[in-house]
Amino acid sequence: MIGNPIKKSDFVLSPYIKSNNLRATYQILNTVVPYFLLWILAVKAASISFWLLPPIMVLMVLFSVRCFSLMHDCGHYSLFSSKKVNRVVGFMFGVINAIPQYPWSRGHAYHHKTNGDWERYRGPSALISTEEFAKLSPSGQWWYEFLRHPFMIFPGGFFYLAIKPRLALIAGIYGFWGHLLNYLKQYPDITLMGCFSSYKSKTWYTTAEFWDLLFNNICVVGSWIFLSYFLGVGFFWSVYSITLTCSAALFICVFFVQHNFEGSYAHKTEGWNYLRGAIEGSSYLELPLILKWFSADIGYHNIHHLCERIPNYNLEACHHHNQHLLTRVKTLRIADISDCFKFILWDSASNRLVSISSFREASQPKGVEIGVH
């Protein structure tokens, strides 16, 4: 930062870190109970008229988003004061959202450690640099742009929650059996657990992540089978797939715009600054009161990146307390969201995010003026 640099010690954060178990429990109840009651209401409404379902499903989507936001807090061990309780509750929310919470939280923690360092972390959309984009063929550039079109967050969201964790388990287990056969040839006396501990999977990093992935899949797929039988395959999958797809699209959208916007701090590893990544590489998403509640105040994303241990119910107060230090934070509103989706290239030379159109315009050879002699 130019002038007097702001230090993290300038912020008042410590009073807001303390978790409130009573408040966290209330948040769990006012989220999970209505979500399951809406499922019951949807079943009753469908028996009367399918036209009654859309408003119920809109609420289901919003409560599903809130479930994910609270799962996110559990991953930072901030919702409850107990690490164990956060793990248990986070696992429950992971089942509701069909995603293994523990492996997801590990990946999310890496994002927090590297936010603003675009050499190490390219966001959930796996963005590439302008140099890499220029090397793609015309068809490759078209596919890159197409796959990052805003509407792709819908099929992408469903794949991210419903399909990817199942494929991750299948691919990991398949890889393990190949590893087991090779290992037994080299070390006939090795135990199964010894072989498993030596296995390095691309889909999980630790044994704890494997167990979370395995039990999440058992619970999720088991609930799919049970609810398909109990509610009917057609009804369950119609409501569930639409709800899951839309809720995933919403929180992917929110996450994207909180880091991909005009002027976002997008530095190389050399000279990267963690504090600038938090303040200038994260936006403040100003939402209507009801959407702030459903998103569990994740719009105060700069404060969240300054200290991820602050629970969601303390973010707003912490933001207001430190507002005088947040003058460089980008404020976004709902009307600004669509504009953020064009920033899908990282220009390493200028340390900023750019759109494909602006990159192509800048790459055009300059016209040569021909004088008349």
mmCIF file of C-alpha atoms in Angstrom:
data_model
loop_
_atom_site.group_PDB
_atom_site.id
_atom_site.type_symbol
_atom_site.label_atom_id
_atom_site.label_comp_id
_atom_site.label_asym_id
_atom_site.label_seq_id
_atom_site.Cartn_x
_atom_site.Cartn_y
_atom_site.Cartn_z
ATOM 1 C CA MET A 1 0.000 0.000 0.000
ATOM 2 C CA ILE A 2 1.144 3.517 -0.770
ATOM 3 C CA GLY A 3 1.705 5.970 2.096
ATOM 4 C CA ASN A 4 1.468 4.663 5.624
ATOM 5 C CA PRO A 5 1.103 0.888 5.242
ATOM 6 C CA ILE A 6 -1.652 -0.736 7.274
ATOM 7 C CA LYS A 7 -0.565 -3.616 9.494
ATOM 8 C CA LYS A 8 -2.729 -6.483 10.686
ATOM 9 C CA SER A 9 -2.057 -5.354 14.262
ATOM 10 C CA ASP A 10 -3.924 -2.115 13.448
ATOM 11 C CA PHE A 11 -7.174 -4.081 13.233
ATOM 12 C CA VAL A 12 -9.252 -4.944 16.288
ATOM 13 C CA LEU A 13 -9.958 -8.639 15.721
ATOM 14 C CA SER A 14 -9.418 -10.514 18.993
ATOM 15 C CA PRO A 15 -12.728 -9.581 20.695
ATOM 16 C CA TYR A 16 -14.633 -11.036 17.754
ATOM 17 C CA ILE A 17 -12.843 -14.390 17.547
ATOM 18 C CA LYS A 18 -14.586 -15.990 20.516
ATOM 19 C CA SER A 19 -17.232 -18.531 19.492
ATOM 20 C CA ASN A 20 -20.663 -18.552 21.120
ATOM 21 C CA ASN A 21 -21.935 -22.136 21.402
ATOM 22 C CA LEU A 22 -25.498 -21.078 22.249
ATOM 23 C CA ARG A 23 -25.701 -18.795 19.248
ATOM 24 C CA ALA A 24 -24.144 -21.439 17.010
ATOM 25 C CA THR A 25 -26.687 -24.026 18.197
ATOM 26 C CA TYR A 26 -29.504 -21.595 17.460
ATOM 27 C CA GLN A 27 -28.108 -21.096 13.960
ATOM 28 C CA ILE A 28 -28.061 -24.843 13.398
ATOM 29 C CA LEU A 29 -31.672 -25.182 14.533
ATOM 30 C CA ASN A 30 -33.001 -22.229 12.539
ATOM 31 C CA THR A 31 -31.333 -23.616 9.420
ATOM 32 C CA VAL A 32 -31.643 -27.406 9.490
ATOM 33 C CA VAL A 33 -35.157 -27.631 10.947
ATOM 34 C CA PRO A 34 -36.759 -25.315 8.336
ATOM 35 C CA TYR A 35 -34.828 -27.066 5.568
ATOM 36 C CA PHE A 36 -36.276 -30.470 6.466
ATOM 37 C CA LEU A 37 -39.743 -29.003 7.088
ATOM 38 C CA LEU A 38 -39.639 -27.528 3.581
ATOM 39 C CA TRP A 39 -39.029 -31.022 2.205
ATOM 40 C CA ILE A 40 -42.135 -32.257 4.026
ATOM 41 C CA LEU A 41 -44.086 -29.237 2.761
ATOM 42 C CA ALA A 42 -42.893 -29.936 -0.781
ATOM 43 C CA VAL A 43 -44.222 -33.505 -0.588
ATOM 44 C CA LYS A 44 -47.600 -32.268 0.677
ATOM 45 C CA ALA A 45 -47.758 -29.479 -1.915
ATOM 46 C CA ALA A 46 -46.917 -31.841 -4.799
ATOM 47 C CA SER A 47 -49.918 -34.006 -3.884
ATOM 48 C CA ILE A 48 -52.145 -30.956 -4.396
ATOM 49 C CA SER A 49 -50.508 -29.199 -7.349
ATOM 50 C CA PHE A 50 -47.001 -29.026 -8.782
ATOM 51 C CA TRP A 51 -47.524 -25.279 -9.256
ATOM 52 C CA LEU A 52 -47.156 -24.924 -5.484
ATOM 53 C CA LEU A 53 -43.581 -26.246 -5.608
ATOM 54 C CA PRO A 54 -41.572 -23.320 -7.105
ATOM 55 C CA PRO A 55 -41.825 -20.921 -4.107
ATOM 56 C CA ILE A 56 -41.055 -23.794 -1.727
ATOM 57 C CA MET A 57 -38.024 -24.777 -3.798
ATOM 58 C CA VAL A 58 -36.743 -21.192 -3.814
ATOM 59 C CA LEU A 59 -36.711 -21.305 -0.006
ATOM 60 C CA MET A 60 -35.050 -24.729 -0.093
ATOM 61 C CA VAL A 61 -32.285 -23.309 -2.277
ATOM 62 C CA LEU A 62 -31.714 -20.416 0.119
ATOM 63 C CA PHE A 63 -31.605 -22.686 3.170
ATOM 64 C CA SER A 64 -29.219 -24.996 1.324
ATOM 65 C CA VAL A 65 -26.937 -21.994 0.727
ATOM 66 C CA ARG A 66 -27.089 -21.205 4.437
ATOM 67 C CA CYS A 67 -26.214 -24.838 5.225
ATOM 68 C CA PHE A 68 -23.113 -24.500 3.061
ATOM 69 C CA SER A 69 -22.147 -21.190 4.687
ATOM 70 C CA LEU A 70 -22.360 -22.727 8.163
ATOM 71 C CA MET A 71 -20.397 -25.765 6.954
ATOM 72 C CA HIS A 72 -17.755 -23.303 5.786
ATOM 73 C CA ASP A 73 -17.560 -21.858 9.332
ATOM 74 C CA CYS A 74 -17.165 -25.359 10.754
ATOM 75 C CA GLY A 75 -14.232 -25.896 8.402
ATOM 76 C CA HIS A 76 -12.492 -22.908 9.993
ATOM 77 C CA TYR A 77 -13.372 -24.270 13.485
ATOM 78 C CA SER A 78 -15.098 -20.967 14.222
ATOM 79 C CA LEU A 79 -18.800 -21.810 14.542
ATOM 80 C CA PHE A 80 -18.405 -23.666 17.858
ATOM 81 C CA SER A 81 -15.627 -23.372 20.404
ATOM 82 C CA SER A 82 -14.979 -27.134 20.267
ATOM 83 C CA LYS A 83 -12.975 -28.488 17.337
ATOM 84 C CA LYS A 84 -14.712 -31.860 17.657
ATOM 85 C CA VAL A 85 -18.195 -30.317 17.558
ATOM 86 C CA ASN A 86 -17.226 -28.317 14.479
ATOM 87 C CA ARG A 87 -16.080 -31.524 12.794
ATOM 88 C CA VAL A 88 -19.298 -33.397 13.616
ATOM 89 C CA VAL A 89 -21.614 -30.549 12.612
ATOM 90 C CA GLY A 90 -19.497 -29.834 9.529
ATOM 91 C CA PHE A 91 -19.823 -33.478 8.473
ATOM 92 C CA MET A 92 -23.620 -33.236 8.856
ATOM 93 C CA PHE A 93 -23.754 -30.149 6.662
ATOM 94 C CA GLY A 94 -21.473 -31.912 4.197
ATOM 95 C CA VAL A 95 -24.034 -34.694 3.871
ATOM 96 C CA ILE A 96 -26.839 -32.168 3.348
ATOM 97 C CA ASN A 97 -24.804 -30.471 0.614
ATOM 98 C CA ALA A 98 -23.474 -33.793 -0.778
ATOM 99 C CA ILE A 99 -19.846 -32.681 -0.384
ATOM 100 C CA PRO A 100 -17.169 -34.116 1.965
ATOM 101 C CA GLN A 101 -16.584 -31.240 4.373
ATOM 102 C CA TYR A 102 -13.126 -32.147 5.666
ATOM 103 C CA PRO A 103 -11.334 -32.486 2.287
ATOM 104 C CA TRP A 104 -13.168 -29.380 1.049
ATOM 105 C CA SER A 105 -12.010 -27.412 4.094
ATOM 106 C CA ARG A 106 -8.395 -28.428 3.513
ATOM 107 C CA GLY A 107 -8.535 -27.063 -0.025
ATOM 108 C CA HIS A 108 -10.307 -23.948 1.204
ATOM 109 C CA ALA A 109 -7.602 -23.374 3.826
ATOM 110 C CA TYR A 110 -5.026 -23.316 1.016
ATOM 111 C CA HIS A 111 -7.069 -20.592 -0.668
ATOM 112 C CA HIS A 112 -6.893 -18.535 2.526
ATOM 113 C CA LYS A 113 -3.134 -18.987 2.790
ATOM 114 C CA THR A 114 -2.541 -17.870 -0.797
ATOM 115 C CA ASN A 115 -5.334 -15.374 -1.517
ATOM 116 C CA GLY A 116 -4.071 -12.772 -3.991
ATOM 117 C CA ASP A 117 -1.077 -14.914 -4.989
ATOM 118 C CA TRP A 118 -2.221 -15.893 -8.472
ATOM 119 C CA GLU A 119 0.888 -17.899 -9.245
ATOM 120 C CA ARG A 120 -0.070 -20.428 -6.567
ATOM 121 C CA TYR A 121 -3.881 -20.280 -6.543
ATOM 122 C CA ARG A 122 -6.017 -19.562 -9.615
ATOM 123 C CA GLY A 123 -9.433 -19.702 -7.966
ATOM 124 C CA PRO A 124 -12.198 -22.324 -8.227
ATOM 125 C CA SER A 125 -12.475 -21.729 -11.978
ATOM 126 C CA ALA A 126 -8.797 -22.613 -12.560
ATOM 127 C CA LEU A 127 -8.058 -19.413 -14.450
ATOM 128 C CA ILE A 128 -4.987 -19.125 -16.629
ATOM 129 C CA SER A 129 -2.608 -16.273 -17.375
ATOM 130 C CA THR A 130 -2.733 -14.100 -20.471
ATOM 131 C CA GLU A 131 0.481 -15.758 -21.666
ATOM 132 C CA GLU A 132 -1.066 -19.230 -21.347
ATOM 133 C CA PHE A 133 -4.252 -18.061 -23.060
ATOM 134 C CA ALA A 134 -2.297 -16.611 -25.990
ATOM 135 C CA LYS A 135 -0.669 -20.008 -26.586
ATOM 136 C CA LEU A 136 -4.031 -21.790 -26.925
ATOM 137 C CA SER A 137 -5.451 -22.574 -30.335
ATOM 138 C CA PRO A 138 -8.553 -20.592 -31.417
ATOM 139 C CA SER A 139 -10.739 -23.579 -30.495
ATOM 140 C CA GLY A 140 -8.928 -23.892 -27.153
ATOM 141 C CA GLN A 141 -9.576 -20.232 -26.411
ATOM 142 C CA TRP A 142 -13.240 -20.673 -27.329
ATOM 143 C CA TRP A 143 -13.594 -23.659 -24.996
ATOM 144 C CA TYR A 144 -11.819 -21.822 -22.179
ATOM 145 C CA GLU A 145 -14.212 -18.887 -22.476
ATOM 146 C CA PHE A 146 -17.271 -21.132 -22.888
ATOM 147 C CA LEU A 147 -16.508 -23.220 -19.791
ATOM 148 C CA ARG A 148 -16.239 -20.026 -17.719
ATOM 149 C CA HIS A 149 -19.423 -18.450 -18.995
ATOM 150 C CA PRO A 150 -21.680 -17.407 -16.060
ATOM 151 C CA PHE A 151 -24.384 -19.900 -17.046
ATOM 152 C CA MET A 152 -21.895 -22.756 -16.657
ATOM 153 C CA ILE A 153 -22.092 -22.371 -12.871
ATOM 154 C CA PHE A 154 -25.358 -24.367 -13.043
ATOM 155 C CA PRO A 155 -24.113 -27.631 -14.597
ATOM 156 C CA GLY A 156 -20.742 -26.963 -12.975
ATOM 157 C CA GLY A 157 -22.384 -26.559 -9.577
ATOM 158 C CA PHE A 158 -24.262 -29.857 -9.873
ATOM 159 C CA PHE A 159 -21.079 -31.644 -10.970
ATOM 160 C CA TYR A 160 -19.117 -30.050 -8.107
ATOM 161 C CA LEU A 161 -21.522 -31.316 -5.419
ATOM 162 C CA ALA A 162 -23.312 -34.383 -6.749
ATOM 163 C CA ILE A 163 -20.778 -36.045 -9.055
ATOM 164 C CA LYS A 164 -17.205 -34.985 -8.276
ATOM 165 C CA PRO A 165 -17.048 -36.447 -4.709
ATOM 166 C CA ARG A 166 -18.342 -39.812 -6.004
ATOM 167 C CA LEU A 167 -15.768 -39.848 -8.812
ATOM 168 C CA ALA A 168 -13.060 -38.863 -6.322
ATOM 169 C CA LEU A 169 -13.791 -41.925 -4.167
ATOM 170 C CA ILE A 170 -14.013 -44.292 -7.153
ATOM 171 C CA ALA A 171 -10.788 -42.964 -8.687
ATOM 172 C CA GLY A 172 -8.978 -43.091 -5.339
ATOM 173 C CA ILE A 173 -10.023 -46.671 -4.603
ATOM 174 C CA TYR A 174 -9.165 -47.768 -8.143
ATOM 175 C CA GLY A 175 -5.728 -46.250 -7.758
ATOM 176 C CA PHE A 176 -5.292 -47.938 -4.378
ATOM 177 C CA TRP A 177 -5.917 -51.432 -5.772
ATOM 178 C CA GLY A 178 -3.264 -50.889 -8.412
ATOM 179 C CA HIS A 179 -0.909 -49.653 -5.702
ATOM 180 C CA LEU A 180 -1.779 -52.670 -3.516
ATOM 181 C CA LEU A 181 -0.968 -55.213 -6.233
ATOM 182 C CA ASN A 182 2.376 -53.576 -7.013
ATOM 183 C CA TYR A 183 3.244 -53.212 -3.337
ATOM 184 C CA LEU A 184 2.459 -56.849 -2.525
ATOM 185 C CA LYS A 185 4.831 -57.973 -5.270
ATOM 186 C CA GLN A 186 7.653 -55.910 -3.748
ATOM 187 C CA TYR A 187 6.797 -56.468 -0.062
ATOM 188 C CA PRO A 188 4.815 -59.719 0.392
ATOM 189 C CA ASP A 189 4.709 -59.364 4.175
ATOM 190 C CA ILE A 190 3.230 -55.842 4.220
ATOM 191 C CA THR A 191 -0.083 -55.381 6.050
ATOM 192 C CA LEU A 192 -3.141 -53.865 4.390
ATOM 193 C CA MET A 193 -2.975 -50.813 6.662
ATOM 194 C CA GLY A 194 0.732 -50.446 5.964
ATOM 195 C CA CYS A 195 0.051 -50.505 2.262
ATOM 196 C CA PHE A 196 -2.795 -48.018 2.651
ATOM 197 C CA SER A 197 -0.657 -45.587 4.652
ATOM 198 C CA SER A 198 1.980 -45.638 1.899
ATOM 199 C CA TYR A 199 -0.596 -44.860 -0.798
ATOM 200 C CA LYS A 200 -0.520 -41.279 -2.076
ATOM 201 C CA SER A 201 -3.839 -40.514 -3.739
ATOM 202 C CA LYS A 202 -4.572 -37.534 -5.953
ATOM 203 C CA THR A 203 -8.106 -37.333 -4.546
ATOM 204 C CA TRP A 204 -7.256 -37.249 -0.830
ATOM 205 C CA TYR A 205 -4.157 -36.154 1.044
ATOM 206 C CA THR A 206 -4.512 -37.807 4.451
ATOM 207 C CA THR A 207 -6.170 -40.862 5.962
ATOM 208 C CA ALA A 208 -8.627 -38.567 7.771
ATOM 209 C CA GLU A 209 -9.683 -37.098 4.425
ATOM 210 C CA PHE A 210 -10.243 -40.586 3.021
ATOM 211 C CA TRP A 211 -12.524 -41.587 5.887
ATOM 212 C CA ASP A 212 -14.480 -38.350 5.588
ATOM 213 C CA LEU A 213 -14.830 -38.895 1.836
ATOM 214 C CA LEU A 214 -15.873 -42.527 2.333
ATOM 215 C CA PHE A 215 -18.469 -41.884 5.056
ATOM 216 C CA ASN A 216 -19.826 -38.857 3.225
ATOM 217 C CA ASN A 217 -20.386 -40.996 0.133
ATOM 218 C CA ILE A 218 -22.025 -43.755 2.178
ATOM 219 C CA CYS A 219 -24.402 -41.278 3.848
ATOM 220 C CA VAL A 220 -25.149 -39.274 0.695
ATOM 221 C CA VAL A 221 -25.680 -42.201 -1.669
ATOM 222 C CA GLY A 222 -27.578 -44.073 1.063
ATOM 223 C CA SER A 223 -29.921 -41.096 1.538
ATOM 224 C CA TRP A 224 -30.420 -40.872 -2.230
ATOM 225 C CA ILE A 225 -31.493 -44.524 -2.372
ATOM 226 C CA PHE A 226 -33.747 -44.249 0.678
ATOM 227 C CA LEU A 227 -35.438 -41.000 -0.369
ATOM 228 C CA SER A 228 -35.872 -42.198 -3.950
ATOM 229 C CA TYR A 229 -37.704 -45.243 -2.605
ATOM 230 C CA PHE A 230 -39.654 -43.304 0.038
ATOM 231 C CA LEU A 231 -40.625 -40.228 -2.004
ATOM 232 C CA GLY A 232 -40.480 -41.649 -5.515
ATOM 233 C CA VAL A 233 -37.538 -41.460 -7.899
ATOM 234 C CA GLY A 234 -39.104 -38.839 -10.171
ATOM 235 C CA PHE A 235 -40.234 -36.467 -7.434
ATOM 236 C CA PHE A 236 -37.089 -36.741 -5.306
ATOM 237 C CA TRP A 237 -34.594 -36.255 -8.118
ATOM 238 C CA SER A 238 -36.582 -33.438 -9.718
ATOM 239 C CA VAL A 239 -36.685 -31.416 -6.506
ATOM 240 C CA TYR A 240 -33.256 -32.455 -5.232
ATOM 241 C CA SER A 241 -31.303 -31.878 -8.458
ATOM 242 C CA ILE A 242 -32.855 -28.437 -9.039
ATOM 243 C CA THR A 243 -32.284 -27.402 -5.417
ATOM 244 C CA LEU A 244 -28.708 -28.688 -5.350
ATOM 245 C CA THR A 245 -27.856 -27.156 -8.732
ATOM 246 C CA CYS A 246 -29.234 -23.706 -7.902
ATOM 247 C CA SER A 247 -27.727 -23.555 -4.413
ATOM 248 C CA ALA A 248 -24.310 -24.630 -5.754
ATOM 249 C CA ALA A 249 -24.559 -22.006 -8.505
ATOM 250 C CA LEU A 250 -25.346 -19.328 -5.917
ATOM 251 C CA PHE A 251 -22.444 -19.988 -3.590
ATOM 252 C CA ILE A 252 -20.005 -20.476 -6.496
ATOM 253 C CA CYS A 253 -21.213 -17.138 -7.836
ATOM 254 C CA VAL A 254 -20.748 -15.440 -4.462
ATOM 255 C CA PHE A 255 -17.288 -16.946 -4.016
ATOM 256 C CA PHE A 256 -16.240 -15.928 -7.526
ATOM 257 C CA VAL A 257 -17.229 -12.263 -7.266
ATOM 258 C CA GLN A 258 -15.588 -11.945 -3.871
ATOM 259 C CA HIS A 259 -12.190 -12.399 -5.525
ATOM 260 C CA ASN A 260 -12.646 -11.734 -9.251
ATOM 261 C CA PHE A 261 -13.428 -8.081 -9.843
ATOM 262 C CA GLU A 262 -11.877 -5.040 -11.459
ATOM 263 C CA GLY A 263 -8.829 -3.941 -9.476
ATOM 264 C CA SER A 264 -8.604 -7.132 -7.411
ATOM 265 C CA TYR A 265 -5.161 -7.734 -5.894
ATOM 266 C CA ALA A 266 -3.688 -10.409 -8.190
ATOM 267 C CA HIS A 267 0.045 -10.557 -7.547
ATOM 268 C CA LYS A 268 2.892 -12.882 -8.401
ATOM 269 C CA THR A 269 4.427 -14.948 -5.584
ATOM 270 C CA GLU A 270 7.445 -12.653 -5.422
ATOM 271 C CA GLY A 271 6.450 -9.558 -3.491
ATOM 272 C CA TRP A 272 3.012 -10.943 -2.606
ATOM 273 C CA ASN A 273 1.500 -9.513 0.578
ATOM 274 C CA TYR A 274 -0.967 -11.505 2.675
ATOM 275 C CA LEU A 275 -2.654 -8.430 4.135
ATOM 276 C CA ARG A 276 -3.184 -6.833 0.739
ATOM 277 C CA GLY A 277 -4.572 -10.137 -0.479
ATOM 278 C CA ALA A 278 -7.169 -10.022 2.300
ATOM 279 C CA ILE A 279 -8.097 -6.354 1.977
ATOM 280 C CA GLU A 280 -7.682 -5.672 -1.739
ATOM 281 C CA GLY A 281 -8.106 -9.225 -3.051
ATOM 282 C CA SER A 282 -11.459 -9.753 -1.326
ATOM 283 C CA SER A 283 -14.580 -7.698 -1.872
ATOM 284 C CA TYR A 284 -17.289 -6.501 0.473
ATOM 285 C CA LEU A 285 -20.495 -7.824 -1.072
ATOM 286 C CA GLU A 286 -23.333 -5.601 0.097
ATOM 287 C CA LEU A 287 -26.477 -7.712 0.155
ATOM 288 C CA PRO A 288 -30.084 -7.096 1.239
ATOM 289 C CA LEU A 289 -30.755 -8.070 4.848
ATOM 290 C CA ILE A 290 -32.510 -11.334 4.008
ATOM 291 C CA LEU A 291 -29.676 -12.477 1.723
ATOM 292 C CA LYS A 292 -27.116 -11.535 4.355
ATOM 293 C CA TRP A 293 -28.911 -13.925 6.706
ATOM 294 C CA PHE A 294 -29.078 -16.777 4.196
ATOM 295 C CA SER A 295 -25.398 -16.335 3.266
ATOM 296 C CA ALA A 296 -24.382 -16.104 6.952
ATOM 297 C CA ASP A 297 -22.730 -12.701 6.395
ATOM 298 C CA ILE A 298 -20.059 -14.089 4.081
ATOM 299 C CA GLY A 299 -20.312 -10.794 2.191
ATOM 300 C CA TYR A 300 -17.937 -9.334 4.797
ATOM 301 C CA HIS A 301 -15.242 -11.285 3.031
ATOM 302 C CA ASN A 302 -12.309 -8.975 3.684
ATOM 303 C CA ILE A 303 -12.763 -9.363 7.453
ATOM 304 C CA HIS A 304 -13.163 -13.104 6.988
ATOM 305 C CA HIS A 305 -9.830 -13.259 5.150
ATOM 306 C CA LEU A 306 -8.109 -11.096 7.741
ATOM 307 C CA CYS A 307 -9.067 -13.664 10.380
ATOM 308 C CA GLU A 308 -10.917 -16.834 9.400
ATOM 309 C CA ARG A 309 -11.462 -17.763 13.060
ATOM 310 C CA ILE A 310 -14.107 -15.033 13.430
ATOM 311 C CA PRO A 311 -17.513 -16.778 13.356
ATOM 312 C CA ASN A 312 -20.108 -15.515 10.900
ATOM 313 C CA TYR A 313 -22.241 -13.953 13.646
ATOM 314 C CA ASN A 314 -19.381 -11.597 14.595
ATOM 315 C CA LEU A 315 -18.305 -10.528 11.103
ATOM 316 C CA GLU A 316 -20.606 -7.534 10.737
ATOM 317 C CA ALA A 317 -19.661 -6.035 14.113
ATOM 318 C CA CYS A 318 -15.970 -6.549 13.354
ATOM 319 C CA HIS A 319 -16.398 -4.932 9.949
ATOM 320 C CA HIS A 320 -18.007 -1.821 11.451
ATOM 321 C CA HIS A 321 -15.383 -1.575 14.191
ATOM 322 C CA ASN A 322 -12.565 -1.572 11.615
ATOM 323 C CA GLN A 323 -14.327 0.296 8.817
ATOM 324 C CA HIS A 324 -11.886 3.208 8.917
ATOM 325 C CA LEU A 325 -9.108 0.795 7.862
ATOM 326 C CA LEU A 326 -11.093 -0.700 4.991
ATOM 327 C CA THR A 327 -11.132 2.247 2.596
ATOM 328 C CA ARG A 328 -9.319 0.194 -0.069
ATOM 329 C CA VAL A 329 -11.870 -2.620 0.031
ATOM 330 C CA LYS A 330 -13.929 -3.057 -3.126
ATOM 331 C CA THR A 331 -17.662 -2.729 -2.432
ATOM 332 C CA LEU A 332 -19.912 -4.727 -4.729
ATOM 333 C CA ARG A 333 -23.685 -4.809 -4.999
ATOM 334 C CA ILE A 334 -25.987 -7.280 -6.727
ATOM 335 C CA ALA A 335 -26.039 -5.114 -9.869
ATOM 336 C CA ASP A 336 -22.235 -5.423 -10.100
ATOM 337 C CA ILE A 337 -22.100 -9.220 -10.008
ATOM 338 C CA SER A 338 -22.595 -9.904 -13.721
ATOM 339 C CA ASP A 339 -19.708 -7.596 -14.634
ATOM 340 C CA CYS A 340 -17.300 -9.609 -12.453
ATOM 341 C CA PHE A 341 -17.591 -12.729 -14.576
ATOM 342 C CA LYS A 342 -15.594 -11.200 -17.409
ATOM 343 C CA PHE A 343 -12.388 -11.106 -15.339
ATOM 344 C CA ILE A 344 -11.172 -14.590 -16.176
ATOM 345 C CA LEU A 345 -7.544 -13.985 -17.167
ATOM 346 C CA TRP A 346 -4.577 -13.128 -14.969
ATOM 347 C CA ASP A 347 -2.132 -10.626 -16.421
ATOM 348 C CA SER A 348 1.096 -11.453 -14.587
ATOM 349 C CA ALA A 349 2.915 -8.475 -16.109
ATOM 350 C CA SER A 350 0.544 -5.922 -14.574
ATOM 351 C CA ASN A 351 -0.538 -8.035 -11.554
ATOM 352 C CA ARG A 352 -4.229 -7.700 -12.311
ATOM 353 C CA LEU A 353 -7.225 -9.597 -13.632
ATOM 354 C CA VAL A 354 -8.405 -8.735 -17.121
ATOM 355 C CA SER A 355 -11.182 -9.738 -19.479
ATOM 356 C CA ILE A 356 -10.584 -11.688 -22.659
ATOM 357 C CA SER A 357 -11.912 -8.817 -24.771
ATOM 358 C CA SER A 358 -9.539 -6.279 -23.188
ATOM 359 C CA PHE A 359 -6.618 -8.692 -23.600
ATOM 360 C CA ARG A 360 -7.394 -9.208 -27.284
ATOM 361 C CA GLU A 361 -7.770 -5.486 -27.800
ATOM 362 C CA ALA A 362 -4.404 -4.832 -26.146
ATOM 363 C CA SER A 363 -2.800 -7.624 -28.203
ATOM 364 C CA GLN A 364 -3.872 -6.189 -31.552
ATOM 365 C CA PRO A 365 -0.894 -4.881 -33.519
ATOM 366 C CA LYS A 366 -0.818 -1.116 -33.619
ATOM 367 C CA GLY A 367 -1.778 0.383 -36.953
ATOM 368 C CA VAL A 368 1.013 2.063 -38.859
ATOM 369 C CA GLU A 369 0.199 5.450 -40.231
ATOM 370 C CA ILE A 370 1.218 5.729 -43.849
ATOM 371 C CA GLY A 371 2.208 9.210 -44.852
ATOM 372 C CA VAL A 372 1.514 10.705 -48.287
ATOM 373 C CA HIS A 373 4.650 11.774 -50.086
#
